[in-house]
Amino acid sequence: MTAIKDYFAVEPILVEQIKTGMPELLEVNTPFTIEAMLESSNNAPSVSVIYFDDRVSETVSNGSSSTIFQQWLVVLCVRDAGAQLQNTNSLRKEADPFIRKLLDTLQGFNPQIPGYRMFKRANSPVRIGNSPGFAFFPFMFEIQAYT
């Protein structure tokens, strides 16, 4: 097992993978939190990549080394001016092809960085949200890393 050399080395590669796999997006952002993402005026369709947390697994060598799973929240944002609070199915219809493309782009993606494995989808701790004409769809991806 090779230990990682840069704790956040996967972030720029993850962003580039999304940009390459989904050229129809207007932008790919890297806000610090989901709250910061919601406060900014996101163009849509867009994706935000947010380092969320670590999930710690095995600890070896008397606690000096552990296997972690970095958690990256990837949030798709879409707009449809005609969608109002009572009728939001057009937002889901707008999001559908982007969601499928995002999952195809990231599930099993291997960034080819020593100390890291591949991205796998995990349960998102953040639920979908919307306001009139806008919706965001969060997806959690984990990547195993050795420290």
Tab-separated table of N, CA and C in Angstrom:
chain	number	residue	atom	x	y	z
A	1	MET	N	0.835	-1.186	0.000
A	1	MET	CA	0.000	0.000	0.000
A	1	MET	C	0.877	1.245	0.000
A	2	THR	N	0.666	2.093	-0.974
A	2	THR	CA	1.376	3.350	-1.061
A	2	THR	C	0.551	4.429	-0.383
A	3	ALA	N	1.171	5.190	0.513
A	3	ALA	CA	0.461	6.276	1.184
A	3	ALA	C	0.318	7.465	0.242
A	4	ILE	N	-0.767	8.217	0.416
A	4	ILE	CA	-0.984	9.388	-0.429
A	4	ILE	C	0.038	10.475	-0.104
A	5	LYS	N	0.389	11.261	-1.107
A	5	LYS	CA	1.379	12.332	-0.958
A	5	LYS	C	0.708	13.705	-0.860
A	6	ASP	N	-0.500	13.833	-1.416
A	6	ASP	CA	-1.251	15.092	-1.429
A	6	ASP	C	-2.686	14.742	-1.035
A	7	TYR	N	-3.125	15.262	0.100
A	7	TYR	CA	-4.410	14.854	0.657
A	7	TYR	C	-5.588	15.157	-0.276
A	8	PHE	N	-5.503	16.230	-1.033
A	8	PHE	CA	-6.612	16.612	-1.915
A	8	PHE	C	-6.252	16.472	-3.396
A	9	ALA	N	-5.347	15.560	-3.701
A	9	ALA	CA	-4.872	15.377	-5.080
A	9	ALA	C	-5.981	14.985	-6.047
A	10	VAL	N	-7.033	14.340	-5.569
A	10	VAL	CA	-8.077	13.876	-6.491
A	10	VAL	C	-9.008	15.001	-6.944
A	11	GLU	N	-9.070	16.099	-6.204
A	11	GLU	CA	-10.042	17.140	-6.541
A	11	GLU	C	-9.879	17.688	-7.959
A	12	PRO	N	-8.701	18.165	-8.377
A	12	PRO	CA	-8.611	18.696	-9.744
A	12	PRO	C	-8.838	17.626	-10.813
A	13	ILE	N	-8.494	16.395	-10.521
A	13	ILE	CA	-8.709	15.313	-11.486
A	13	ILE	C	-10.195	14.977	-11.576
A	14	LEU	N	-10.881	15.013	-10.448
A	14	LEU	CA	-12.327	14.791	-10.418
A	14	LEU	C	-13.045	15.887	-11.213
A	15	VAL	N	-12.653	17.128	-11.003
A	15	VAL	CA	-13.242	18.249	-11.743
A	15	VAL	C	-13.010	18.076	-13.244
A	16	GLU	N	-11.799	17.731	-13.619
A	16	GLU	CA	-11.476	17.557	-15.041
A	16	GLU	C	-12.256	16.388	-15.650
A	17	GLN	N	-12.435	15.315	-14.902
A	17	GLN	CA	-13.215	14.169	-15.374
A	17	GLN	C	-14.652	14.589	-15.671
A	18	ILE	N	-15.226	15.414	-14.805
A	18	ILE	CA	-16.602	15.884	-15.012
A	18	ILE	C	-16.659	16.806	-16.226
A	19	LYS	N	-15.711	17.738	-16.321
A	19	LYS	CA	-15.696	18.663	-17.468
A	19	LYS	C	-15.558	17.911	-18.782
A	20	THR	N	-14.693	16.911	-18.809
A	20	THR	CA	-14.466	16.133	-20.029
A	20	THR	C	-15.669	15.256	-20.358
A	21	GLY	N	-16.230	14.607	-19.343
A	21	GLY	CA	-17.348	13.694	-19.558
A	21	GLY	C	-18.679	14.383	-19.779
A	22	MET	N	-18.774	15.661	-19.367
A	22	MET	CA	-20.040	16.384	-19.468
A	22	MET	C	-19.805	17.787	-20.037
A	23	PRO	N	-19.381	17.886	-21.278
A	23	PRO	CA	-19.065	19.203	-21.849
A	23	PRO	C	-20.265	20.140	-21.973
A	24	GLU	N	-21.468	19.610	-21.861
A	24	GLU	CA	-22.664	20.440	-21.960
A	24	GLU	C	-22.922	21.283	-20.705
A	25	LEU	N	-22.193	21.039	-19.619
A	25	LEU	CA	-22.339	21.845	-18.408
A	25	LEU	C	-21.803	23.250	-18.658
A	26	LEU	N	-22.447	24.234	-18.054
A	26	LEU	CA	-21.957	25.607	-18.169
A	26	LEU	C	-20.745	25.845	-17.285
A	27	GLU	N	-20.690	25.163	-16.136
A	27	GLU	CA	-19.536	25.317	-15.258
A	27	GLU	C	-19.460	24.168	-14.263
A	28	VAL	N	-18.245	23.956	-13.751
A	28	VAL	CA	-17.998	23.013	-12.664
A	28	VAL	C	-17.294	23.822	-11.572
A	29	ASN	N	-17.924	23.912	-10.414
A	29	ASN	CA	-17.430	24.739	-9.309
A	29	ASN	C	-16.876	23.879	-8.178
A	30	THR	N	-16.097	24.504	-7.300
A	30	THR	CA	-15.561	23.806	-6.124
A	30	THR	C	-15.786	24.641	-4.868
A	31	PRO	N	-17.046	24.863	-4.485
A	31	PRO	CA	-17.297	25.611	-3.250
A	31	PRO	C	-16.852	24.805	-2.037
A	32	PHE	N	-16.697	25.489	-0.913
A	32	PHE	CA	-16.224	24.817	0.286
A	32	PHE	C	-17.318	23.985	0.953
A	33	THR	N	-18.550	24.454	0.899
A	33	THR	CA	-19.679	23.745	1.517
A	33	THR	C	-20.904	23.832	0.607
A	34	ILE	N	-21.903	23.039	0.908
A	34	ILE	CA	-23.146	23.113	0.135
A	34	ILE	C	-23.857	24.434	0.420
A	35	GLU	N	-23.701	24.953	1.639
A	35	GLU	CA	-24.297	26.251	1.969
A	35	GLU	C	-23.689	27.348	1.097
A	36	ALA	N	-22.364	27.303	0.915
A	36	ALA	CA	-21.702	28.283	0.039
A	36	ALA	C	-22.186	28.125	-1.398
A	37	MET	N	-22.398	26.890	-1.829
A	37	MET	CA	-22.905	26.648	-3.181
A	37	MET	C	-24.280	27.286	-3.357
A	38	LEU	N	-25.147	27.131	-2.367
A	38	LEU	CA	-26.504	27.663	-2.464
A	38	LEU	C	-26.531	29.188	-2.412
A	39	GLU	N	-25.546	29.804	-1.756
A	39	GLU	CA	-25.493	31.261	-1.669
A	39	GLU	C	-24.992	31.903	-2.956
A	40	SER	N	-24.218	31.164	-3.740
A	40	SER	CA	-23.701	31.734	-4.985
A	40	SER	C	-24.755	31.608	-6.072
A	41	SER	N	-24.601	32.407	-7.100
A	41	SER	CA	-25.556	32.307	-8.211
A	41	SER	C	-24.995	31.317	-9.221
A	42	ASN	N	-25.430	30.093	-9.127
A	42	ASN	CA	-24.955	29.053	-10.033
A	42	ASN	C	-25.616	29.165	-11.381
A	43	ASN	N	-24.792	29.077	-12.419
A	43	ASN	CA	-25.348	28.892	-13.746
A	43	ASN	C	-25.852	27.458	-13.806
A	44	ALA	N	-26.759	27.205	-14.691
A	44	ALA	CA	-27.284	25.847	-14.804
A	44	ALA	C	-27.463	25.502	-16.274
A	45	PRO	N	-27.156	24.299	-16.659
A	45	PRO	CA	-26.760	23.202	-15.777
A	45	PRO	C	-25.302	23.348	-15.337
A	46	SER	N	-25.083	22.992	-14.089
A	46	SER	CA	-23.730	23.038	-13.541
A	46	SER	C	-23.582	21.936	-12.506
A	47	VAL	N	-22.317	21.715	-12.113
A	47	VAL	CA	-22.008	20.741	-11.072
A	47	VAL	C	-21.055	21.406	-10.095
A	48	SER	N	-21.263	21.148	-8.816
A	48	SER	CA	-20.337	21.584	-7.776
A	48	SER	C	-19.708	20.353	-7.151
A	49	VAL	N	-18.395	20.413	-6.937
A	49	VAL	CA	-17.638	19.334	-6.315
A	49	VAL	C	-17.192	19.834	-4.950
A	50	ILE	N	-17.614	19.133	-3.892
A	50	ILE	CA	-17.365	19.584	-2.524
A	50	ILE	C	-16.730	18.449	-1.726
A	51	TYR	N	-15.530	18.703	-1.168
A	51	TYR	CA	-14.959	17.728	-0.234
A	51	TYR	C	-15.869	17.744	0.989
A	52	PHE	N	-16.404	16.574	1.364
A	52	PHE	CA	-17.409	16.521	2.423
A	52	PHE	C	-16.820	16.052	3.749
A	53	ASP	N	-16.092	14.926	3.733
A	53	ASP	CA	-15.605	14.355	4.988
A	53	ASP	C	-14.780	13.113	4.659
A	54	ASP	N	-14.301	12.468	5.692
A	54	ASP	CA	-13.639	11.172	5.574
A	54	ASP	C	-14.444	10.145	6.344
A	55	ARG	N	-14.439	8.940	5.834
A	55	ARG	CA	-14.963	7.801	6.584
A	55	ARG	C	-13.751	6.924	6.862
A	56	VAL	N	-13.449	6.698	8.151
A	56	VAL	CA	-12.254	5.955	8.536
A	56	VAL	C	-12.602	4.484	8.663
A	57	SER	N	-11.746	3.644	8.084
A	57	SER	CA	-11.960	2.209	8.120
A	57	SER	C	-10.880	1.575	8.979
A	58	GLU	N	-10.054	0.744	8.377
A	58	GLU	CA	-9.029	0.000	9.110
A	58	GLU	C	-7.923	0.913	9.631
A	59	THR	N	-7.466	0.622	10.844
A	59	THR	CA	-6.298	1.292	11.388
A	59	THR	C	-5.275	0.212	11.698
A	60	VAL	N	-4.045	0.427	11.228
A	60	VAL	CA	-2.973	-0.547	11.429
A	60	VAL	C	-1.742	0.156	11.981
A	61	SER	N	-0.707	-0.606	12.251
A	61	SER	CA	0.573	-0.081	12.760
A	61	SER	C	0.376	0.735	14.035
A	62	ASN	N	-0.358	0.155	14.985
A	62	ASN	CA	-0.600	0.824	16.266
A	62	ASN	C	-1.228	2.203	16.106
A	63	GLY	N	-2.102	2.348	15.112
A	63	GLY	CA	-2.824	3.602	14.916
A	63	GLY	C	-2.121	4.628	14.057
A	64	SER	N	-0.928	4.337	13.573
A	64	SER	CA	-0.191	5.330	12.788
A	64	SER	C	-0.566	5.326	11.313
A	65	SER	N	-1.314	4.337	10.870
A	65	SER	CA	-1.714	4.250	9.472
A	65	SER	C	-3.153	3.762	9.415
A	66	SER	N	-3.931	4.339	8.508
A	66	SER	CA	-5.319	3.906	8.396
A	66	SER	C	-5.793	3.996	6.961
A	67	THR	N	-6.831	3.237	6.685
A	67	THR	CA	-7.502	3.309	5.399
A	67	THR	C	-8.676	4.242	5.577
A	68	ILE	N	-8.742	5.241	4.722
A	68	ILE	CA	-9.861	6.179	4.776
A	68	ILE	C	-10.593	6.167	3.446
A	69	PHE	N	-11.799	6.646	3.483
A	69	PHE	CA	-12.594	6.846	2.283
A	69	PHE	C	-12.936	8.328	2.248
A	70	GLN	N	-12.292	9.067	1.343
A	70	GLN	CA	-12.638	10.467	1.191
A	70	GLN	C	-14.018	10.544	0.561
A	71	GLN	N	-14.828	11.446	1.075
A	71	GLN	CA	-16.186	11.595	0.582
A	71	GLN	C	-16.308	12.915	-0.177
A	72	TRP	N	-16.722	12.806	-1.417
A	72	TRP	CA	-16.874	13.955	-2.303
A	72	TRP	C	-18.336	14.085	-2.692
A	73	LEU	N	-18.932	15.209	-2.331
A	73	LEU	CA	-20.314	15.499	-2.685
A	73	LEU	C	-20.306	16.184	-4.051
A	74	VAL	N	-21.007	15.597	-4.998
A	74	VAL	CA	-21.075	16.126	-6.358
A	74	VAL	C	-22.534	16.520	-6.577
A	75	VAL	N	-22.764	17.827	-6.780
A	75	VAL	CA	-24.121	18.359	-6.789
A	75	VAL	C	-24.458	18.922	-8.167
A	76	LEU	N	-25.460	18.335	-8.783
A	76	LEU	CA	-25.968	18.799	-10.067
A	76	LEU	C	-27.014	19.880	-9.823
A	77	CYS	N	-26.898	21.009	-10.520
A	77	CYS	CA	-27.886	22.088	-10.434
A	77	CYS	C	-28.530	22.283	-11.799
A	78	VAL	N	-29.852	22.374	-11.801
A	78	VAL	CA	-30.599	22.618	-13.038
A	78	VAL	C	-31.632	23.711	-12.800
A	79	ARG	N	-32.027	24.344	-13.891
A	79	ARG	CA	-33.060	25.385	-13.842
A	79	ARG	C	-34.115	25.107	-14.905
A	80	ASP	N	-35.338	25.496	-14.581
A	80	ASP	CA	-36.438	25.511	-15.535
A	80	ASP	C	-37.397	26.585	-15.051
A	81	ALA	N	-37.392	27.716	-15.737
A	81	ALA	CA	-38.185	28.868	-15.298
A	81	ALA	C	-39.670	28.535	-15.158
A	82	GLY	N	-40.149	27.549	-15.893
A	82	GLY	CA	-41.559	27.189	-15.828
A	82	GLY	C	-41.924	26.333	-14.631
A	83	ALA	N	-40.934	25.811	-13.928
A	83	ALA	CA	-41.207	24.927	-12.786
A	83	ALA	C	-41.493	25.760	-11.547
A	84	GLN	N	-42.632	25.533	-10.959
A	84	GLN	CA	-43.005	26.218	-9.726
A	84	GLN	C	-43.196	25.175	-8.632
A	85	LEU	N	-43.399	25.621	-7.417
A	85	LEU	CA	-43.451	24.707	-6.273
A	85	LEU	C	-44.507	23.613	-6.415
A	86	GLN	N	-45.618	23.897	-7.095
A	86	GLN	CA	-46.673	22.900	-7.240
A	86	GLN	C	-46.408	21.938	-8.387
A	87	ASN	N	-45.540	22.292	-9.315
A	87	ASN	CA	-45.310	21.464	-10.488
A	87	ASN	C	-43.809	21.416	-10.783
A	88	THR	N	-43.140	20.430	-10.195
A	88	THR	CA	-41.677	20.356	-10.313
A	88	THR	C	-41.207	19.209	-11.197
A	89	ASN	N	-42.129	18.490	-11.833
A	89	ASN	CA	-41.696	17.353	-12.653
A	89	ASN	C	-40.821	17.786	-13.821
A	90	SER	N	-40.955	19.018	-14.299
A	90	SER	CA	-40.101	19.470	-15.408
A	90	SER	C	-38.651	19.608	-14.950
A	91	LEU	N	-38.424	19.920	-13.680
A	91	LEU	CA	-37.055	19.979	-13.148
A	91	LEU	C	-36.426	18.586	-13.138
A	92	ARG	N	-37.194	17.593	-12.728
A	92	ARG	CA	-36.680	16.217	-12.747
A	92	ARG	C	-36.420	15.748	-14.176
A	93	LYS	N	-37.306	16.129	-15.077
A	93	LYS	CA	-37.113	15.764	-16.488
A	93	LYS	C	-35.854	16.434	-17.040
A	94	GLU	N	-35.612	17.670	-16.667
A	94	GLU	CA	-34.405	18.398	-17.080
A	94	GLU	C	-33.154	17.732	-16.498
A	95	ALA	N	-33.233	17.279	-15.252
A	95	ALA	CA	-32.077	16.695	-14.563
A	95	ALA	C	-31.747	15.284	-15.029
A	96	ASP	N	-32.745	14.528	-15.457
A	96	ASP	CA	-32.568	13.109	-15.765
A	96	ASP	C	-31.361	12.789	-16.653
A	97	PRO	N	-31.211	13.388	-17.841
A	97	PRO	CA	-30.060	13.000	-18.669
A	97	PRO	C	-28.723	13.384	-18.034
A	98	PHE	N	-28.701	14.486	-17.284
A	98	PHE	CA	-27.473	14.899	-16.609
A	98	PHE	C	-27.109	13.935	-15.484
A	99	ILE	N	-28.109	13.475	-14.753
A	99	ILE	CA	-27.861	12.515	-13.665
A	99	ILE	C	-27.265	11.226	-14.235
A	100	ARG	N	-27.881	10.705	-15.281
A	100	ARG	CA	-27.375	9.465	-15.871
A	100	ARG	C	-25.950	9.640	-16.396
A	101	LYS	N	-25.668	10.772	-17.007
A	101	LYS	CA	-24.323	11.041	-17.528
A	101	LYS	C	-23.323	11.208	-16.386
A	102	LEU	N	-23.723	11.875	-15.318
A	102	LEU	CA	-22.851	12.060	-14.158
A	102	LEU	C	-22.484	10.718	-13.532
A	103	LEU	N	-23.453	9.858	-13.360
A	103	LEU	CA	-23.200	8.534	-12.785
A	103	LEU	C	-22.288	7.717	-13.694
A	104	ASP	N	-22.522	7.769	-14.990
A	104	ASP	CA	-21.652	7.056	-15.941
A	104	ASP	C	-20.229	7.598	-15.895
A	105	THR	N	-20.100	8.895	-15.703
A	105	THR	CA	-18.790	9.548	-15.707
A	105	THR	C	-17.974	9.234	-14.456
A	106	LEU	N	-18.638	9.081	-13.298
A	106	LEU	CA	-17.892	8.977	-12.042
A	106	LEU	C	-17.860	7.597	-11.393
A	107	GLN	N	-18.891	6.794	-11.567
A	107	GLN	CA	-18.898	5.480	-10.920
A	107	GLN	C	-17.777	4.617	-11.488
A	108	GLY	N	-16.864	4.207	-10.632
A	108	GLY	CA	-15.757	3.374	-11.054
A	108	GLY	C	-14.590	4.143	-11.644
A	109	PHE	N	-14.649	5.472	-11.651
A	109	PHE	CA	-13.557	6.273	-12.198
A	109	PHE	C	-12.308	6.115	-11.331
A	110	ASN	N	-11.197	5.787	-11.971
A	110	ASN	CA	-9.917	5.628	-11.281
A	110	ASN	C	-9.020	6.797	-11.662
A	111	PRO	N	-8.675	7.676	-10.695
A	111	PRO	CA	-7.870	8.850	-11.021
A	111	PRO	C	-6.395	8.552	-11.283
A	112	GLN	N	-5.967	7.309	-11.085
A	112	GLN	CA	-4.583	6.902	-11.352
A	112	GLN	C	-3.576	7.716	-10.532
A	113	ILE	N	-3.864	7.865	-9.231
A	113	ILE	CA	-2.955	8.558	-8.317
A	113	ILE	C	-2.495	7.543	-7.273
A	114	PRO	N	-1.179	7.422	-7.048
A	114	PRO	CA	-0.700	6.476	-6.036
A	114	PRO	C	-1.351	6.733	-4.674
A	115	GLY	N	-1.817	5.661	-4.045
A	115	GLY	CA	-2.453	5.749	-2.738
A	115	GLY	C	-3.962	5.850	-2.788
A	116	TYR	N	-4.518	6.021	-3.989
A	116	TYR	CA	-5.971	6.126	-4.157
A	116	TYR	C	-6.487	4.969	-5.000
A	117	ARG	N	-7.736	4.589	-4.767
A	117	ARG	CA	-8.388	3.542	-5.565
A	117	ARG	C	-9.304	4.177	-6.597
A	118	MET	N	-10.557	3.708	-6.682
A	118	MET	CA	-11.503	4.266	-7.635
A	118	MET	C	-12.716	4.825	-6.902
A	119	PHE	N	-13.445	5.683	-7.590
A	119	PHE	CA	-14.639	6.290	-7.019
A	119	PHE	C	-15.796	5.302	-7.038
A	120	LYS	N	-16.515	5.274	-5.928
A	120	LYS	CA	-17.726	4.459	-5.808
A	120	LYS	C	-18.826	5.336	-5.230
A	121	ARG	N	-20.038	5.091	-5.678
A	121	ARG	CA	-21.168	5.860	-5.167
A	121	ARG	C	-21.509	5.396	-3.753
A	122	ALA	N	-21.901	6.349	-2.918
A	122	ALA	CA	-22.316	6.067	-1.539
A	122	ALA	C	-23.619	6.824	-1.268
A	123	ASN	N	-24.245	6.529	-0.143
A	123	ASN	CA	-25.459	7.244	0.232
A	123	ASN	C	-25.137	8.700	0.518
A	124	SER	N	-25.918	9.594	-0.053
A	124	SER	CA	-25.696	11.025	0.155
A	124	SER	C	-26.322	11.462	1.476
A	125	PRO	N	-25.568	12.210	2.292
A	125	PRO	CA	-26.125	12.733	3.534
A	125	PRO	C	-26.957	13.992	3.300
A	126	VAL	N	-26.948	14.497	2.073
A	126	VAL	CA	-27.679	15.711	1.717
A	126	VAL	C	-28.814	15.329	0.788
A	127	ARG	N	-29.972	15.829	1.062
A	127	ARG	CA	-31.153	15.523	0.250
A	127	ARG	C	-31.291	16.535	-0.886
A	128	ILE	N	-32.051	16.170	-1.909
A	128	ILE	CA	-32.307	17.090	-3.007
A	128	ILE	C	-33.041	18.316	-2.465
A	129	GLY	N	-32.936	19.407	-3.178
A	129	GLY	CA	-33.607	20.630	-2.758
A	129	GLY	C	-34.007	21.454	-3.960
A	130	ASN	N	-34.935	22.379	-3.733
A	130	ASN	CA	-35.356	23.225	-4.834
A	130	ASN	C	-35.963	24.526	-4.337
A	131	SER	N	-36.038	25.453	-5.230
A	131	SER	CA	-36.799	26.688	-5.075
A	131	SER	C	-37.481	26.883	-6.429
A	132	PRO	N	-38.391	27.839	-6.556
A	132	PRO	CA	-39.079	27.973	-7.851
A	132	PRO	C	-38.090	28.087	-9.017
A	133	GLY	N	-38.211	27.161	-9.958
A	133	GLY	CA	-37.391	27.182	-11.155
A	133	GLY	C	-35.977	26.649	-11.002
A	134	PHE	N	-35.606	26.129	-9.842
A	134	PHE	CA	-34.230	25.671	-9.581
A	134	PHE	C	-34.272	24.400	-8.741
A	135	ALA	N	-33.353	23.478	-9.018
A	135	ALA	CA	-33.240	22.271	-8.186
A	135	ALA	C	-31.790	21.831	-8.139
A	136	PHE	N	-31.432	21.206	-7.014
A	136	PHE	CA	-30.098	20.604	-6.924
A	136	PHE	C	-30.237	19.161	-6.482
A	137	PHE	N	-29.370	18.322	-7.061
A	137	PHE	CA	-29.388	16.885	-6.844
A	137	PHE	C	-27.997	16.458	-6.376
A	138	PRO	N	-27.825	16.175	-5.074
A	138	PRO	CA	-26.509	15.791	-4.552
A	138	PRO	C	-26.263	14.278	-4.651
A	139	PHE	N	-25.037	13.946	-5.023
A	139	PHE	CA	-24.600	12.551	-5.089
A	139	PHE	C	-23.283	12.441	-4.340
A	140	MET	N	-23.154	11.392	-3.525
A	140	MET	CA	-21.933	11.188	-2.759
A	140	MET	C	-21.102	10.111	-3.448
A	141	PHE	N	-19.809	10.403	-3.584
A	141	PHE	CA	-18.852	9.437	-4.095
A	141	PHE	C	-17.729	9.307	-3.095
A	142	GLU	N	-17.289	8.077	-2.871
A	142	GLU	CA	-16.166	7.814	-1.968
A	142	GLU	C	-15.004	7.265	-2.770
A	143	ILE	N	-13.810	7.591	-2.293
A	143	ILE	CA	-12.601	7.024	-2.886
A	143	ILE	C	-11.690	6.591	-1.757
A	144	GLN	N	-11.246	5.356	-1.839
A	144	GLN	CA	-10.359	4.793	-0.812
A	144	GLN	C	-8.973	5.403	-0.963
A	145	ALA	N	-8.413	5.818	0.179
A	145	ALA	CA	-7.064	6.400	0.198
A	145	ALA	C	-6.303	5.838	1.387
A	146	TYR	N	-5.009	5.717	1.238
A	146	TYR	CA	-4.163	5.176	2.307
A	146	TYR	C	-3.294	6.292	2.882
A	147	THR	N	-3.385	6.483	4.200
A	147	THR	CA	-2.580	7.516	4.850
A	147	THR	C	-1.511	6.886	5.711
